[in-house]
Amino acid sequence: MMLAIVFTTLTLALPSMAETKQSGAVLPELRIESGNEEENQKKALKSEILISKTENQAINSLVSALKKSKGTPQEVEMWFRLAELYMRRAKSGRFFDLYRDGSDAARFAPPEIREESSVASLKRAIQVYTKIEREFPKFREMDSVLFNNAFASQQIGLKKNAEALYLKVVDNYTKSPLVPDAQLALGEMKYEQQRFESALEHFSAIEKFPKSKVYSYGLYKSAWTLYNLHKNEEAIDKLIQVVKFHNPENSQGRKVNHNLRAEALRDLTVFYGEKYSASEVYAFFSKLCTSDELGDLMLQMGKMYLSHSKQAEMNTFLSEFIKRNPNSKNRVKAHLLLIESYESVRDRKAVLTELHAASEVCAPSSSWVAQNPQSADEACNYDLPNTNVDVAKKWWELWQKNKQSKDAKELAQLTQQVFKLHLARENPAKPDTKSRYAYAELLFQLNDYRNASKHYEEVSLKSQDTTIRHDAAYSALVALQKASDKSKESTDQNEMVRLSEAYLTAHPQGPHAYQVTFKIGFIAYEQENFKEAEPILRQLATDPKSGEFKLKSEDLILDILNARKDFGGIRTFAAEIDRQTTDPERKKKLKTLMEQSEYAEIQVVAKDGKQTEAADRLVAFARGNKSSPLAKDALWQALSLYYSSGHLINGADLALEYVETYPSDSKSLNALIDAAKHYTDNGFLEKAAVTMED
């Protein structure tokens, strides 16, 4: 703070002297336009080079003229002008001191200019001012001579000499307009030395000059000196004087120093906060400030209180500010500061209340937005969303780490609400898919699968990140599947198909493509929509890369063929599978299935009245599949079909084969009796005799 004050003193004092004295001891600093820094430096250097050339010419001309005017009445005026030129040249020298080693433009300056030093010029000025004081004691502008000599001495570190010269101005030229400037300089020197009592005497002396340009700055410095002397009440009174002095409504034609007013108001927050209760803060400052100033100060003071862990005190005056200034441009930022305060003490319900309040204020249709479009653009489209997301992220991570705590459920609910608030204000043109994805994850972990699926899907459609887009598309399916498992809603299957098709359209080569494809086929299978299911499942069944879904698809296709009673299709497809697999257990099951399907197909032939054909096929089946459990039944059914279709001898012959194959079967004796009878009836007596003998 002290460095800034010293600098301000120097810049305030010099213009004052220049304006009150026609000769003007120091020219104003060269102003550099904002823009490209390198270009600005070049322009500034070129300007300084031109000015320096002109100054050197003027100095040389003046030195020559002084030789001719020695002893004339004009001599002292010329010496005074020469000193002023050295002072101005010191400014140029200081400029070249800054750029001597780092600028191309400085290298191309003439040697006499490039080597110019501010200290050398100041020393020359001091020599001239000292000469004037010594040789021309009655010079009409001796106060300026002394003041400028003091200032130059102060610049090169000759502080004792500077102090003595300033005191001469104060003591010997009491009516000089430079007295306030000298008092200010003396006060600053004492202030730097931390001789606050002495500094206060000099600053207080400036109050005798209310029309001086440095009058209010003297009040300001008195305030800080009193503060360092621990006299807070008096310090506050001085700052209040500064604020009122620079009140634009009471300036009465006086130029208002808005910067000094703003500094005084800001410093008041420090002085006041150390002395008075927070309950009085709003009332105190509202009497001093404009509405815009008040909002800025309340925020500044709020941050100061927060940094000192005085959350409760801050909440008091900031809440009052919001209540009494609902249309202030700083309203949303005040809510955000309250959010920071409540979060620091873990009052999360209060955090949520303030987030709700800020969101309502930032609603596009709110009167506050209409009245404060510029503030709303920053506060509502940047500050509030960032704060909202930060809170949601923090609470989400906290919940993740403490799921088993007694407060976990409440924290999860609050986190949900924070996410909902943020996403409700989402800009459609710039969707916050990362926050929505995090919200979907939270919903999923809270078992709210149906809502999670909806938010996952929205992320999959809007995210610019290909990885997130894919993961969200798949997660939407998983979440809906879990929701369906819980509720058994019939509409879920159609929704699953839609989400699955969307996934495959967007990610045909995605890592879950086979699984999702199978899901579509399986849903169609469950709905007995075999026409749609079969081609999807066959595609998977014929793709060796489909892994586990190849086997699952094969089994479902066999089920579909069985449901259609397409026994031939079953045999054909099972044979294809058998050729592809090396798993002995699966081969065994496929063989059984092929046998069963062939046997079932023969039953259809028999039902159609084709008994002889059926009998022939049954015999062939029994002989070709002797190890099959169905072979015995097939052989018995075949001999029965031969008898019933009039092929008695074929039946009798088959009966002998049956007995020979299954001698221990209980039906064997009856089979032989029936065979002997049919042989006898048809004149095959020899066969009949052998059969009877058996």
XYZ file of C-alpha atoms in Angstrom, residues 64-328:
265
model
C 24.890 30.151 -25.546
C 22.378 32.873 -24.735
C 23.353 32.806 -21.042
C 26.918 33.792 -21.916
C 25.603 36.938 -23.530
C 23.021 37.788 -20.878
C 25.239 37.601 -17.806
C 24.321 40.368 -15.414
C 21.095 41.243 -17.222
C 17.632 41.076 -15.577
C 16.810 38.174 -17.887
C 19.695 36.015 -16.647
C 17.819 34.404 -13.730
C 14.796 33.662 -15.926
C 17.087 31.924 -18.387
C 18.749 29.866 -15.632
C 15.302 28.870 -14.382
C 14.273 27.808 -17.875
C 17.517 25.805 -18.240
C 16.764 23.939 -15.008
C 13.290 23.126 -16.300
C 14.796 21.740 -19.494
C 17.152 19.528 -17.461
C 14.143 18.281 -15.475
C 12.326 17.410 -18.704
C 15.467 15.841 -20.066
C 15.588 13.660 -16.940
C 12.256 12.249 -18.013
C 13.668 11.348 -21.406
C 16.741 9.939 -19.703
C 14.541 7.767 -17.518
C 12.761 6.615 -20.670
C 16.039 5.574 -22.308
C 17.188 3.933 -19.075
C 14.226 1.589 -19.451
C 14.777 0.743 -23.123
C 18.552 1.088 -23.475
C 19.311 -2.649 -23.770
C 16.133 -4.106 -25.155
C 14.948 -2.053 -28.098
C 16.086 -1.804 -31.709
C 14.737 1.737 -31.916
C 16.916 2.822 -28.985
C 20.041 1.478 -30.723
C 19.456 3.677 -33.749
C 19.083 6.860 -31.656
C 21.970 9.370 -31.874
C 24.752 8.609 -29.333
C 24.220 11.793 -27.320
C 20.552 10.842 -26.867
C 21.051 7.110 -26.472
C 23.510 7.635 -23.613
C 21.246 10.119 -21.844
C 20.850 9.352 -18.112
C 18.035 10.613 -15.882
C 20.333 10.907 -12.854
C 22.837 13.061 -14.765
C 20.100 15.419 -15.918
C 18.633 15.676 -12.422
C 22.051 16.508 -10.997
C 22.472 19.299 -13.557
C 19.029 20.625 -12.672
C 19.943 20.577 -8.951
C 23.132 22.514 -9.687
C 21.188 25.176 -11.557
C 18.436 25.457 -8.914
C 21.082 25.708 -6.177
C 22.888 28.437 -8.175
C 19.632 30.398 -8.512
C 18.931 30.114 -4.773
C 22.442 31.244 -3.904
C 22.989 33.991 -6.499
C 19.441 35.242 -7.039
C 17.756 35.077 -3.600
C 15.064 37.577 -4.573
C 13.927 35.679 -7.665
C 10.144 36.003 -7.909
C 9.661 32.262 -8.390
C 11.956 31.127 -5.641
C 9.222 28.869 -4.222
C 9.235 26.893 -7.494
C 13.041 26.809 -7.467
C 13.109 25.357 -3.976
C 10.280 22.909 -4.642
C 11.737 21.596 -7.899
C 15.187 21.340 -6.332
C 13.658 19.333 -3.485
C 11.814 17.103 -5.881
C 14.937 16.459 -7.992
C 16.960 15.736 -4.845
C 14.304 13.306 -3.658
C 14.471 11.537 -7.029
C 18.168 10.738 -6.692
C 18.013 9.789 -3.005
C 19.195 13.054 -1.404
C 16.360 12.911 1.079
C 17.827 15.176 3.771
C 18.491 17.883 1.199
C 14.987 17.392 -0.213
C 13.415 17.661 3.249
C 15.308 20.865 4.014
C 14.234 22.438 0.718
C 10.573 21.445 1.174
C 10.659 22.981 4.667
C 11.992 26.238 3.204
C 8.957 26.372 0.923
C 6.633 25.711 3.860
C 8.308 28.114 6.294
C 9.337 30.971 4.010
C 6.618 31.005 1.364
C 3.451 30.479 3.334
C 1.266 31.991 0.616
C 2.757 29.908 -2.195
C 0.370 27.515 -3.934
C 3.170 24.943 -3.642
C 2.952 24.780 0.153
C 0.322 21.948 0.125
C 2.476 19.976 -2.325
C 5.512 20.475 -0.141
C 3.607 19.422 2.972
C 2.424 16.330 1.126
C 5.978 15.461 0.095
C 7.247 15.970 3.627
C 4.428 13.853 5.006
C 5.233 11.066 2.558
C 8.893 11.095 3.586
C 7.958 10.812 7.256
C 5.397 8.131 6.438
C 8.067 6.060 4.695
C 10.214 6.358 7.791
C 7.184 5.237 9.868
C 7.332 8.495 11.814
C 3.564 8.642 11.773
C 3.024 11.438 14.320
C 5.277 13.768 12.354
C 3.764 12.649 9.042
C 0.290 13.409 10.383
C 1.313 17.002 11.168
C 2.283 17.575 7.555
C -0.795 15.851 6.096
C -3.084 17.741 8.483
C -1.492 21.032 7.442
C -2.835 20.501 3.914
C -6.379 20.873 5.272
C -5.750 24.633 5.487
C -5.759 24.655 1.664
C -9.177 23.275 0.622
C -8.751 24.577 -2.942
C -5.442 22.799 -3.465
C -5.276 19.940 -5.935
C -3.750 17.756 -3.250
C -6.273 18.663 -0.553
C -8.267 15.413 -0.702
C -5.128 13.349 -1.073
C -3.844 14.912 2.116
C -7.029 13.760 3.838
C -6.519 10.305 2.389
C -2.933 10.130 3.671
C -4.028 11.416 7.061
C -6.504 8.538 7.208
C -3.809 5.949 6.617
C -1.461 7.623 9.071
C -4.183 7.605 11.738
C -4.858 3.950 10.944
C -1.177 3.164 11.537
C -1.468 5.025 14.820
C -4.404 2.716 15.693
C -6.861 5.592 15.683
C -9.510 3.833 13.619
C -12.442 6.134 14.296
C -10.485 9.233 13.261
C -9.117 7.362 10.235
C -12.650 6.439 9.190
C -13.760 10.077 9.533
C -10.944 11.200 7.222
C -11.850 8.639 4.569
C -15.490 9.693 4.781
C -14.343 13.270 4.115
C -12.468 12.073 1.006
C -15.515 10.192 -0.239
C -17.831 13.146 0.313
C -15.325 15.583 -1.175
C -15.335 13.571 -4.413
C -19.068 12.978 -4.467
C -20.101 13.632 -8.094
C -23.458 14.959 -6.934
C -21.869 17.657 -4.740
C -18.801 18.556 -6.803
C -20.077 22.069 -7.649
C -17.961 22.317 -10.750
C -14.912 20.738 -9.090
C -13.263 17.922 -11.017
C -14.113 14.622 -9.319
C -11.238 12.228 -8.660
C -13.113 8.973 -9.062
C -10.000 6.884 -8.465
C -9.298 8.479 -5.092
C -12.966 8.153 -4.130
C -12.892 4.467 -5.064
C -9.641 3.966 -3.109
C -11.121 5.657 -0.066
C -14.266 3.541 -0.218
C -12.253 0.345 -0.570
C -10.027 1.309 2.351
C -13.108 2.092 4.403
C -14.080 -1.561 4.169
C -10.812 -2.444 5.908
C -11.007 0.268 8.564
C -14.694 -0.240 9.244
C -14.530 -4.018 9.358
C -12.016 -3.892 12.171
C -14.084 -1.537 14.295
C -17.822 -2.054 13.885
C -20.399 -4.839 13.855
C -21.379 -6.522 10.594
C -25.024 -5.718 11.305
C -24.230 -2.027 10.718
C -22.211 -2.483 7.548
C -25.017 -2.071 5.033
C -26.538 0.984 6.704
C -23.141 2.674 6.944
C -22.049 2.215 3.341
C -25.458 2.724 1.749
C -25.359 6.344 2.971
C -21.981 6.995 1.333
C -22.165 5.166 -1.986
C -23.960 5.244 -5.264
C -25.830 2.021 -6.071
C -23.024 0.773 -8.322
C -20.360 1.601 -5.750
C -22.381 -0.066 -3.009
C -22.568 -3.362 -4.866
C -18.842 -3.410 -5.542
C -18.068 -2.566 -1.922
C -20.413 -5.192 -0.518
C -18.685 -7.816 -2.641
C -15.239 -6.593 -1.668
C -16.146 -6.512 1.991
C -17.777 -9.926 1.707
C -14.575 -11.409 0.293
C -12.569 -9.815 3.085
C -14.871 -11.234 5.766
C -14.795 -14.630 4.064
C -10.996 -14.640 3.990
C -11.073 -14.092 7.758
C -13.582 -16.936 8.257
C -16.318 -14.530 9.334
C -19.010 -16.256 7.334
C -21.932 -15.471 9.616
C -21.088 -11.743 9.696
C -20.700 -11.641 5.920
C -23.980 -13.428 5.368
C -25.723 -10.775 7.472
C -24.834 -7.687 5.444
C -24.721 -9.422 2.069
C -28.234 -10.821 2.545
C -29.444 -7.381 3.521
C -27.816 -5.901 0.424
C -29.638 -8.399 -1.821
C -32.943 -7.775 -0.061
C -32.702 -3.985 -0.378
C -31.125 -3.883 -3.834
C -32.897 -6.573 -5.875
C -31.980 -4.907 -9.166
C -28.310 -4.270 -8.409
